CSV table of C-alpha atoms and ligand atoms in Angstrom, one decimal:
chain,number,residue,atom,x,y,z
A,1,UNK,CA,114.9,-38.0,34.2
A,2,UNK,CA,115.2,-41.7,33.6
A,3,UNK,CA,118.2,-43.8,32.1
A,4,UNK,CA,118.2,-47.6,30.8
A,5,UNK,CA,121.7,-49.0,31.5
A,6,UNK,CA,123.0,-52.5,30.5
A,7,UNK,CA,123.2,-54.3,33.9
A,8,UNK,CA,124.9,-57.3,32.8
A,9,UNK,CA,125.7,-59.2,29.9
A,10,UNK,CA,123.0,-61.3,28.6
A,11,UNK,CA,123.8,-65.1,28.6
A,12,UNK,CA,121.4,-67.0,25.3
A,13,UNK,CA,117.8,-65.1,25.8
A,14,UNK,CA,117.9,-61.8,27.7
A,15,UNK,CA,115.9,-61.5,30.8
A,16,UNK,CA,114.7,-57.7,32.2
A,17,UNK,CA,117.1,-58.5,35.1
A,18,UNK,CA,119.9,-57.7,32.1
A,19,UNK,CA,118.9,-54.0,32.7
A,20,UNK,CA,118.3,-51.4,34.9
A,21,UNK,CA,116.1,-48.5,35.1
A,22,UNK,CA,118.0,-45.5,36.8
A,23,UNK,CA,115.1,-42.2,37.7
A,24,UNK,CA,117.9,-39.1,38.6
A,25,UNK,CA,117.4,-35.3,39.0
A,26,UNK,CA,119.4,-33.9,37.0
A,27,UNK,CA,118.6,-29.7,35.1
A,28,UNK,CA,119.7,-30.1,31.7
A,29,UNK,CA,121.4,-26.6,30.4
A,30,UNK,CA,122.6,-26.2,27.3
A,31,UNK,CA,126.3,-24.7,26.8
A,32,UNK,CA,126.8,-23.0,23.7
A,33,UNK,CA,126.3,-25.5,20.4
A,34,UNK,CA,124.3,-28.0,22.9
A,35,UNK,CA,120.6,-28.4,23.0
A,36,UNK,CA,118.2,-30.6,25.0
A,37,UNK,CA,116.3,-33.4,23.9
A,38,UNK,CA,113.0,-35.3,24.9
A,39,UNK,CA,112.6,-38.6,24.1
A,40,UNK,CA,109.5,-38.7,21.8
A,41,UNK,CA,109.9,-42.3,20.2
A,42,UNK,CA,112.3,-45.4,21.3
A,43,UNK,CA,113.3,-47.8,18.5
A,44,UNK,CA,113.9,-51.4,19.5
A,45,UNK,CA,115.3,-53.3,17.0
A,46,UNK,CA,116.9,-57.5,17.2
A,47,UNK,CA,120.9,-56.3,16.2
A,48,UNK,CA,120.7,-54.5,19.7
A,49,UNK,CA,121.3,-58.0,21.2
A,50,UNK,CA,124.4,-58.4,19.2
A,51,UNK,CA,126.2,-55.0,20.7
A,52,UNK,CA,125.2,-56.6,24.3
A,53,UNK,CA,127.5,-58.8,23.7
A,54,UNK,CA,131.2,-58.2,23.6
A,55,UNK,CA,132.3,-60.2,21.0
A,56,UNK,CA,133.7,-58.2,18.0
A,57,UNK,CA,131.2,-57.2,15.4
A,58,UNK,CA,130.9,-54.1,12.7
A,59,UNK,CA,129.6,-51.5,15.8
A,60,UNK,CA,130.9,-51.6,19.4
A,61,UNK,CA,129.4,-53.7,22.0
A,62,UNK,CA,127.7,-51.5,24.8
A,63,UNK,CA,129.6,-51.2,27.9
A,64,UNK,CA,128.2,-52.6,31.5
A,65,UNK,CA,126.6,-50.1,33.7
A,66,UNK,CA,126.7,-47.4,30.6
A,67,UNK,CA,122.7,-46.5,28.7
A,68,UNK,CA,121.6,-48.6,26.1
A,69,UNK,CA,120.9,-46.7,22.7
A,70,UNK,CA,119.4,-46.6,19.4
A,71,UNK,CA,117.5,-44.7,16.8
A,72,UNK,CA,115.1,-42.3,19.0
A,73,UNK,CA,113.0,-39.4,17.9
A,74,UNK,CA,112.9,-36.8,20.1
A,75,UNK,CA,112.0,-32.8,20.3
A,76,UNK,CA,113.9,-30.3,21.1
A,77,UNK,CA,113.3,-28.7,24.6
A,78,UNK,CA,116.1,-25.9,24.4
A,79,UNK,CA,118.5,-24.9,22.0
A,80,UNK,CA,122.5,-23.3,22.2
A,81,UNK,CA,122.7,-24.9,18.5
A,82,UNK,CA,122.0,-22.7,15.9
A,83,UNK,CA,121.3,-25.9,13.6
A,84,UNK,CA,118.5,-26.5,15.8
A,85,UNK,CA,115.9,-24.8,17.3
A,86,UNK,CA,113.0,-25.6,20.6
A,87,UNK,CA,110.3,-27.1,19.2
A,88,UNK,CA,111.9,-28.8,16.9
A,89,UNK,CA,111.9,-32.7,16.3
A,90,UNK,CA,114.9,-35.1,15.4
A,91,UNK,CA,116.2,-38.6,14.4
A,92,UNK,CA,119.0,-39.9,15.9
A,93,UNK,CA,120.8,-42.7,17.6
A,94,UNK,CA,120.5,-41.7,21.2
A,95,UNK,CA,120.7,-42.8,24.4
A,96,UNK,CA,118.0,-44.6,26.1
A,97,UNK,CA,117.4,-41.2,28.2
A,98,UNK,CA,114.0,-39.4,28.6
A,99,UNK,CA,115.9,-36.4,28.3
A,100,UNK,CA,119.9,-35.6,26.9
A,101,UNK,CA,122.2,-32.9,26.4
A,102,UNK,CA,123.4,-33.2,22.2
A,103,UNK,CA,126.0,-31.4,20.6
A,104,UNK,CA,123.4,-32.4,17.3
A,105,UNK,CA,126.0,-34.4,15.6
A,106,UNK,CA,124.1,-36.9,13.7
A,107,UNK,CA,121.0,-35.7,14.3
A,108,UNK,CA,118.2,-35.3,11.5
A,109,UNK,CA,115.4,-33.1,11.4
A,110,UNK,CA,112.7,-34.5,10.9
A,111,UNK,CA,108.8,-33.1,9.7
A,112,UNK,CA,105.9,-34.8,11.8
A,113,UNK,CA,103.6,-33.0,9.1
A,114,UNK,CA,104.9,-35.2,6.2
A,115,UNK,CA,104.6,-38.5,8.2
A,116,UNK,CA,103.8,-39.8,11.3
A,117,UNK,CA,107.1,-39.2,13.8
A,118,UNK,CA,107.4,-43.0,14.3
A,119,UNK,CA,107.8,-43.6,10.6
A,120,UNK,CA,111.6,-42.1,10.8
A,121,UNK,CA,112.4,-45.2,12.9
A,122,UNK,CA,110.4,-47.1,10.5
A,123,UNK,CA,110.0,-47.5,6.7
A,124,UNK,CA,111.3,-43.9,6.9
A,125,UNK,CA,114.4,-45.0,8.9
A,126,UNK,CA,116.8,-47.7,9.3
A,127,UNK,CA,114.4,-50.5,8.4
A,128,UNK,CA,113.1,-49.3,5.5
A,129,UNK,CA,116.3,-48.4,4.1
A,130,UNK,CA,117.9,-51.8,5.3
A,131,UNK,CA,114.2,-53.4,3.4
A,132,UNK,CA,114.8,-50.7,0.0
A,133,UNK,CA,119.1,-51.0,-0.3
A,134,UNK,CA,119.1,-54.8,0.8
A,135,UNK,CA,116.8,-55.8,-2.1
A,136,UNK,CA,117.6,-53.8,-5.2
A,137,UNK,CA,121.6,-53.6,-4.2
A,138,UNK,CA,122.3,-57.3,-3.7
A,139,UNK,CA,118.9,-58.6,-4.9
A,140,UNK,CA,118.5,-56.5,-8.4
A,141,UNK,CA,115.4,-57.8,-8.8
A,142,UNK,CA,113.4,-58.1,-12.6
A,143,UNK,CA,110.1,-58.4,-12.8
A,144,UNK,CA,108.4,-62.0,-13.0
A,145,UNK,CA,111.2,-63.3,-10.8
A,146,UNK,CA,110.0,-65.3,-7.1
A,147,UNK,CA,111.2,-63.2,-4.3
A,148,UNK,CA,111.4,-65.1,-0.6
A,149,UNK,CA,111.5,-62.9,2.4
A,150,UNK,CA,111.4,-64.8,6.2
A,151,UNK,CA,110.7,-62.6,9.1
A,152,UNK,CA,108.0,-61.0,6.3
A,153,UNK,CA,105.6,-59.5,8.8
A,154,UNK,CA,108.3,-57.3,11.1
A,155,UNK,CA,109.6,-54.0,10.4
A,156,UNK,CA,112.0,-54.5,7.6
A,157,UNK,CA,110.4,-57.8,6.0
A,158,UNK,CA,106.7,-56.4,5.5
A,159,UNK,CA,108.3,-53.7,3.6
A,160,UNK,CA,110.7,-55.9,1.7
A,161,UNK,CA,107.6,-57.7,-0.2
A,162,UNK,CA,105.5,-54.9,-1.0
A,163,UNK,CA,108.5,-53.2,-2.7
A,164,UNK,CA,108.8,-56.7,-4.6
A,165,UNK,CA,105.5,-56.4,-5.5
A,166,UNK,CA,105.6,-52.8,-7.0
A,167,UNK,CA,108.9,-54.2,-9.0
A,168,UNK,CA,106.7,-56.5,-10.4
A,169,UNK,CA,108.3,-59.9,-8.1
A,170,UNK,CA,106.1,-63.1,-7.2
A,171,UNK,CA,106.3,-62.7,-3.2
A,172,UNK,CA,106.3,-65.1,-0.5
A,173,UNK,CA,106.4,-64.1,2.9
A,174,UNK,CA,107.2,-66.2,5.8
A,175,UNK,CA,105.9,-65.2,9.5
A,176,UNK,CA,105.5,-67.1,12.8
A,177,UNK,CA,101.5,-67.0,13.2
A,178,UNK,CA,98.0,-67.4,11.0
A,179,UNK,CA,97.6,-63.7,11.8
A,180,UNK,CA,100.5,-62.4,10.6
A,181,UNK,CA,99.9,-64.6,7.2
A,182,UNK,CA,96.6,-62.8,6.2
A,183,UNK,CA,98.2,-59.5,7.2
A,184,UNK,CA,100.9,-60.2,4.6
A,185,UNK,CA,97.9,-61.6,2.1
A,186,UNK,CA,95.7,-59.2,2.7
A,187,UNK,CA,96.6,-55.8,3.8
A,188,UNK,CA,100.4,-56.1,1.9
A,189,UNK,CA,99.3,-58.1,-1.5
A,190,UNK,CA,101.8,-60.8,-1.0
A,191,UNK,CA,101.0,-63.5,-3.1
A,192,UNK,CA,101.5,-66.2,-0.9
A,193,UNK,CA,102.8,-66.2,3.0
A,194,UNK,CA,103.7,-69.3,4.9
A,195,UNK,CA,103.0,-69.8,9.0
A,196,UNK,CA,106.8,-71.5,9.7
A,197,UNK,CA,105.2,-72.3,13.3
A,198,UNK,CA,102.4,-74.6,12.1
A,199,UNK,CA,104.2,-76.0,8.6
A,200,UNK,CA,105.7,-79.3,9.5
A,201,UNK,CA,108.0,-79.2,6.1
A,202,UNK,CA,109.0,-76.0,5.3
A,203,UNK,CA,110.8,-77.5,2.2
A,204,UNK,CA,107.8,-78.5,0.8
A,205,UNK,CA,105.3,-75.7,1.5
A,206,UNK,CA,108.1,-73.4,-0.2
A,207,UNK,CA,107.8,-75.9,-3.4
A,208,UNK,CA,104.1,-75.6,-3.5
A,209,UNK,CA,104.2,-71.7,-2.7
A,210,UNK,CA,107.0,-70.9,-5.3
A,211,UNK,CA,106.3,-73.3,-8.4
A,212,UNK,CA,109.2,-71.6,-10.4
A,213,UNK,CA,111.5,-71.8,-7.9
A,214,UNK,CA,113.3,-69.4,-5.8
A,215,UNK,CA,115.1,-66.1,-7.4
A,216,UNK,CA,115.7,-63.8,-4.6
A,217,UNK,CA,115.8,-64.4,-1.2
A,218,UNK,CA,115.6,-62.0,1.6
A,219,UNK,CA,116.7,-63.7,5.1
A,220,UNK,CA,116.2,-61.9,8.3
A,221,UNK,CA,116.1,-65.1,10.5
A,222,UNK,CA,118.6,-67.8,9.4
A,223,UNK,CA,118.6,-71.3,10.7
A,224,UNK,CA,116.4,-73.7,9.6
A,225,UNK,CA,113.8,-71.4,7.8
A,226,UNK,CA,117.1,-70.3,5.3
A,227,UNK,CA,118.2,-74.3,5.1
A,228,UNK,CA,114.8,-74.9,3.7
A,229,UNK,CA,114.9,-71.8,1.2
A,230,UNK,CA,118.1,-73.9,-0.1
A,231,UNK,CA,116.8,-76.8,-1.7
A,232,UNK,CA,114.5,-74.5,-3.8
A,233,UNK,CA,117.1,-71.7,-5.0
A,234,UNK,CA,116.9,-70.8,-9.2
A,235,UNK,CA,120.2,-71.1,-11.3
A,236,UNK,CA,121.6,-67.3,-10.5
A,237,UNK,CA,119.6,-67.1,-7.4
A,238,UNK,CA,120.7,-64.0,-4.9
A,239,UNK,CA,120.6,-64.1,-1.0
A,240,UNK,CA,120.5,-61.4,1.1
A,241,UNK,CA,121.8,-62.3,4.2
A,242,UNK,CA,120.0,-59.3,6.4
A,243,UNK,CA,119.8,-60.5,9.6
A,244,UNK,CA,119.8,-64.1,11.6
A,245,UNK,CA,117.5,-63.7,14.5
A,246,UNK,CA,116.7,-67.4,14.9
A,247,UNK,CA,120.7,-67.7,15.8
A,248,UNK,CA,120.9,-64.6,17.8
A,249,UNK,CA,120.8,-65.8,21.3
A,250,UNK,CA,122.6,-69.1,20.5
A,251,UNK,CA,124.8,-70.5,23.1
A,252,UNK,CA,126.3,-72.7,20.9
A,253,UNK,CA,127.6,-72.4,17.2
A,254,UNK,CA,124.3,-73.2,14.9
A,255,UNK,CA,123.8,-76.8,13.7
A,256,UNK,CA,123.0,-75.4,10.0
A,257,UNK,CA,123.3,-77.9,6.5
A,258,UNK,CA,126.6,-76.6,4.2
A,259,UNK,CA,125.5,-74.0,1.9
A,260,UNK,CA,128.1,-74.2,-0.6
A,261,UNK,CA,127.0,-77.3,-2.6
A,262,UNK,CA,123.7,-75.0,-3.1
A,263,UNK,CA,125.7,-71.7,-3.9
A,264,UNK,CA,127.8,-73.9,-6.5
A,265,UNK,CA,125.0,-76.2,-8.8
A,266,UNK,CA,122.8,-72.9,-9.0
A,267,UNK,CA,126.0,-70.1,-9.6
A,268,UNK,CA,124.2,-68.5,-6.7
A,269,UNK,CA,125.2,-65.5,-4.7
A,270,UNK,CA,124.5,-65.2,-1.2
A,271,UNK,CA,126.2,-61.7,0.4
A,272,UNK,CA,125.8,-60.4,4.1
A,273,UNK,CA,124.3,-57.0,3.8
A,274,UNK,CA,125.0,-54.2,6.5
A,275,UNK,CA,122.6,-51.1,5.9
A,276,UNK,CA,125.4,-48.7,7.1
A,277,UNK,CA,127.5,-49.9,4.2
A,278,UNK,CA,125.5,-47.9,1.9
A,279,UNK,CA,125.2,-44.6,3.5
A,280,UNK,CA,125.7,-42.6,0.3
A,281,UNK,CA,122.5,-43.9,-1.0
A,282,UNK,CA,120.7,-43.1,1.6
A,283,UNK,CA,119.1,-39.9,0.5
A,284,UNK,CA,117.9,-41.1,-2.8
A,285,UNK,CA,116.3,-44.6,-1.1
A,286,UNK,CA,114.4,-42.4,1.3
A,287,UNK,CA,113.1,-40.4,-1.2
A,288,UNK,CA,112.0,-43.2,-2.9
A,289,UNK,CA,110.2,-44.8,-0.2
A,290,UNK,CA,108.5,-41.3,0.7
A,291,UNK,CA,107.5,-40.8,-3.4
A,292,UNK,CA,105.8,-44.4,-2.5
A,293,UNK,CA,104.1,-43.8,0.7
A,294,UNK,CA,102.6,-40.8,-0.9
A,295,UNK,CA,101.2,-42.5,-3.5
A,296,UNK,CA,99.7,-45.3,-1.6
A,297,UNK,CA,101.8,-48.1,-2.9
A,298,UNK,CA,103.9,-48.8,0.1
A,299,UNK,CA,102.0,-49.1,3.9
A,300,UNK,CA,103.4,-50.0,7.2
A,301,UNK,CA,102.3,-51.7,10.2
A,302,UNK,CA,103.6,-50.5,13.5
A,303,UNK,CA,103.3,-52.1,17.2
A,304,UNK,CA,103.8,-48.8,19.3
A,305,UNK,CA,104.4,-49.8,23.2
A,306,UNK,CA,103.0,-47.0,25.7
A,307,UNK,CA,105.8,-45.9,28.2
A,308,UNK,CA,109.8,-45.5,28.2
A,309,UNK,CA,109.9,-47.8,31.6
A,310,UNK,CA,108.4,-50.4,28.6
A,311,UNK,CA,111.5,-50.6,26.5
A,312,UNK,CA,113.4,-53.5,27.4
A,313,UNK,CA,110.3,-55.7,27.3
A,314,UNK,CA,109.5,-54.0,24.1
A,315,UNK,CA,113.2,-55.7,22.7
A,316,UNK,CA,112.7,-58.9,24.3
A,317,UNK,CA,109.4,-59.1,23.0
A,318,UNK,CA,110.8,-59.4,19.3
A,319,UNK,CA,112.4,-62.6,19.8
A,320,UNK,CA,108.6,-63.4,20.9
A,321,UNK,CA,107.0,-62.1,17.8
A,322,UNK,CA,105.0,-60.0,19.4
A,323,UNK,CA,105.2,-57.0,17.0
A,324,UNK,CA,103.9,-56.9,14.0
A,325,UNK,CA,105.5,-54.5,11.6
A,326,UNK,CA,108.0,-51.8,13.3
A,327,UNK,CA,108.5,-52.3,17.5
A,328,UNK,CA,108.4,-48.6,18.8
A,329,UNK,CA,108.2,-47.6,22.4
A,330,UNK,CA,106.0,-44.1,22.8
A,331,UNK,CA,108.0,-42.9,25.8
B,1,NDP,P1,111.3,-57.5,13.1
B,1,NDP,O1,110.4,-56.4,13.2
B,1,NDP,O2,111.2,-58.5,12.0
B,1,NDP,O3,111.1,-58.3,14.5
B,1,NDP,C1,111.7,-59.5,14.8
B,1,NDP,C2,110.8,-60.7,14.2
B,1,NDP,O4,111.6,-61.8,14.1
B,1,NDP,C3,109.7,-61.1,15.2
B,1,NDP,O5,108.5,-60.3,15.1
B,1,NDP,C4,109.5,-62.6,14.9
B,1,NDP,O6,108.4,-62.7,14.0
B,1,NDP,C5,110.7,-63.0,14.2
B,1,NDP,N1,111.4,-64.0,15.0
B,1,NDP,C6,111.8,-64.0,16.3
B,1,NDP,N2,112.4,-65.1,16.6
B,1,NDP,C7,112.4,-65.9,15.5
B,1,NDP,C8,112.9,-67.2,15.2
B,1,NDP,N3,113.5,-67.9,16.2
B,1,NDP,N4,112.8,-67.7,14.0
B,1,NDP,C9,112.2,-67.0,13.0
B,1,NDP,N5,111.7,-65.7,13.2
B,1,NDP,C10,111.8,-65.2,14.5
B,1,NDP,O7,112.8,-57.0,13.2
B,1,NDP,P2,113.5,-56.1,12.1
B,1,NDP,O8,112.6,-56.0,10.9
B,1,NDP,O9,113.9,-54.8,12.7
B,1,NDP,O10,114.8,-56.9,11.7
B,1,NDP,C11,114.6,-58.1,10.9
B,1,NDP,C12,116.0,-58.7,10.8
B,1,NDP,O11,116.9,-57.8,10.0
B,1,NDP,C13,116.7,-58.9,12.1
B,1,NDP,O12,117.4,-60.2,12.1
B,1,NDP,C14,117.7,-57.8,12.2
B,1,NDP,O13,118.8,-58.1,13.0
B,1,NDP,C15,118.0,-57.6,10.8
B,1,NDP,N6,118.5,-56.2,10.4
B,1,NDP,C16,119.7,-56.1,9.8
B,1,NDP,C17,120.1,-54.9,9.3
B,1,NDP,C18,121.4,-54.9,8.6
B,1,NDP,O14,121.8,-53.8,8.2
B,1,NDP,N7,122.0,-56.0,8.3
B,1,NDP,C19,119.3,-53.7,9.6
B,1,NDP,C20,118.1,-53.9,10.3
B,1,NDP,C21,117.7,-55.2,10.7
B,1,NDP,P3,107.6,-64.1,13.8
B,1,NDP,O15,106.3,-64.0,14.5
B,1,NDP,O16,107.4,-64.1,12.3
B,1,NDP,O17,108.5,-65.2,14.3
């Protein structure tokens, strides 16, 4: 059995040498109400770098020398549950274990015959919820309006503009290579899409991308990407302040422009969004995003890493842009 722990505290980028890989022998038996779990599917995902940190935030920080964790699908090996039974697979967040003892709180069944089992840490999961609630609860989109998502080509972004484009939204994506731009173009129908790495004035290619301004935007990076969105917000625009990846392993506090001279001249609404806010919408948003996976008008791109010992490069490969769509390790 093998364990990820936190070794240290990462200091600005992590390094692998932040964690270690622990290999034990160790039976797992179930007491009465347990069950056993194999690690089928990892989810790495960039707010894991905020809980390695200890500074206070809306989940706990992991604790030194303790596993890592986060949303893992994984099958049932033997079962004391009577919830749950061998054979079976689940979503949950889990520990970065090949194998663990549950008591099944928080755990989800989940049906590899409706979708793919990576999907439930995908647009079936937390990202695709965070992509569905994000956008319609603090964007409330109407159709002919200019929605801007950055980050547009990972796991929650790619699926924020194709459910703009099925509300009828002009989409612009922005994403860090030429690759990821015809991806976005071509196999997601966004209108336009935007290479930040090789745009010299991001100000201006959002002027020429957006004609009509900017009504919605969806931020997953921060920093200067979201400085530039700005100076080409609509009267009433909405901001969805999702995630800030550009900013996450800052040693210093962010040299950003001041926002509120924007948020006042355009009556503008920017709001931080936390997925976990809106758990009682939860069931209705994933049926929604199943109902449109079955009919063809939402797809997903996945970047599925082969082997558990992978999963710390997996994570450190997102502030890389190496994935395109969801991250996933295949343990
Ligand atoms: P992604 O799949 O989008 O992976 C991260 C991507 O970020 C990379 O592929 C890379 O793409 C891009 N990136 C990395 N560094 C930078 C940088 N310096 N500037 C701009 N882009 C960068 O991750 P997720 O879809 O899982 O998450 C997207 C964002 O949403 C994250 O910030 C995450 O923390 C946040 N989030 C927030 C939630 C909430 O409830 N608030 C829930 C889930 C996610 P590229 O090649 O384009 O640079």
């Amino acid at each position: 059995m093998k364990t990820i722990v936190l070794k240290q505290r990462p200091v600005g980028t992590p390094t692998l040498s932040d964690f270690e890989l622990i290999n034990s022998d160790m039976d797992l038996n179930p007491n009465k109400g347990e069950l056993v779990l194999e690690t089928t599917y990892v989810s790495v995902d960039p707010y894991l770098r905020g809980r390695m940190s200890d500074a206070k935030s809306y989940v706990p920080p992991f604790e030194v020398g303790k596993p890592l964790s986060s949303g893992i699908v994984a099958k049932v090996t033997a079962s004391q549950n009577d919830h749950f039974k061998e054979g079976d697979y689940v979503v949950g967040m889990l520990d970065w274990k090949t194998k663990q003892i549950s008591n099944g709180e928080g755990l989800l069944k989940v049906d590899g015959d409706k979708a793919p089992l990576s999907a439930y840490l995908g647009v079936l999961g937390m990202t695709g919820l965070t992509a569905y609630l994000g956008l319609t609860e603090i964007g409330k989109p109407k159709a002919g309006e200019t929605l801007v998502v950055s980050g547009a080509a990972g796991a929650v972004g790619s699926v924020v503009g194709q459910i703009g484009k099925i509300l009828g939204l002009n989409v612009v994506g922005i994403a860090g290579t030429d690759e990821k731009v015809e991806m976005l173009k071509s196999d997601f129908k966004f209108d336009h899409a935007i290479n930040y790495n090789s745009t010299e004035d991001m100000g201006a290619a959002l002027k020429k991308a957006c004609p009509n301004g900017i009504d919605i935007y969806f931020d997953n990076v921060g920093g200067a990407i979201s400085d530039a969105v700005l100076f080409n917000i609509n009267r009433f625009a909405r901001m969805i302040i999702c995630g800030a990846i550009s900013v996450y392993n800052s040693t210093e506090i962010p040299n950003s422009i001041s926002v509120q001279p924007f948020l006042i001249k355009n009556s503008a609404l920017m709001q931080g969004f936390i997925v976990s806010n809106y758990s009682d919408k939860f069931p209705q948003a994933m049926q929604q995003l199943a109902t449109w996976l079955a009919e063809e008008k939402l797809s997903y791109s996945e970047t599925i890493v082969e082997g558990f010992d992978s999963t710390p490069q997996a994570f450190l490969d997102l502030f890389e842009g190496k994935n395109k769509g969801k991250m996933i390790v295949k343990a």
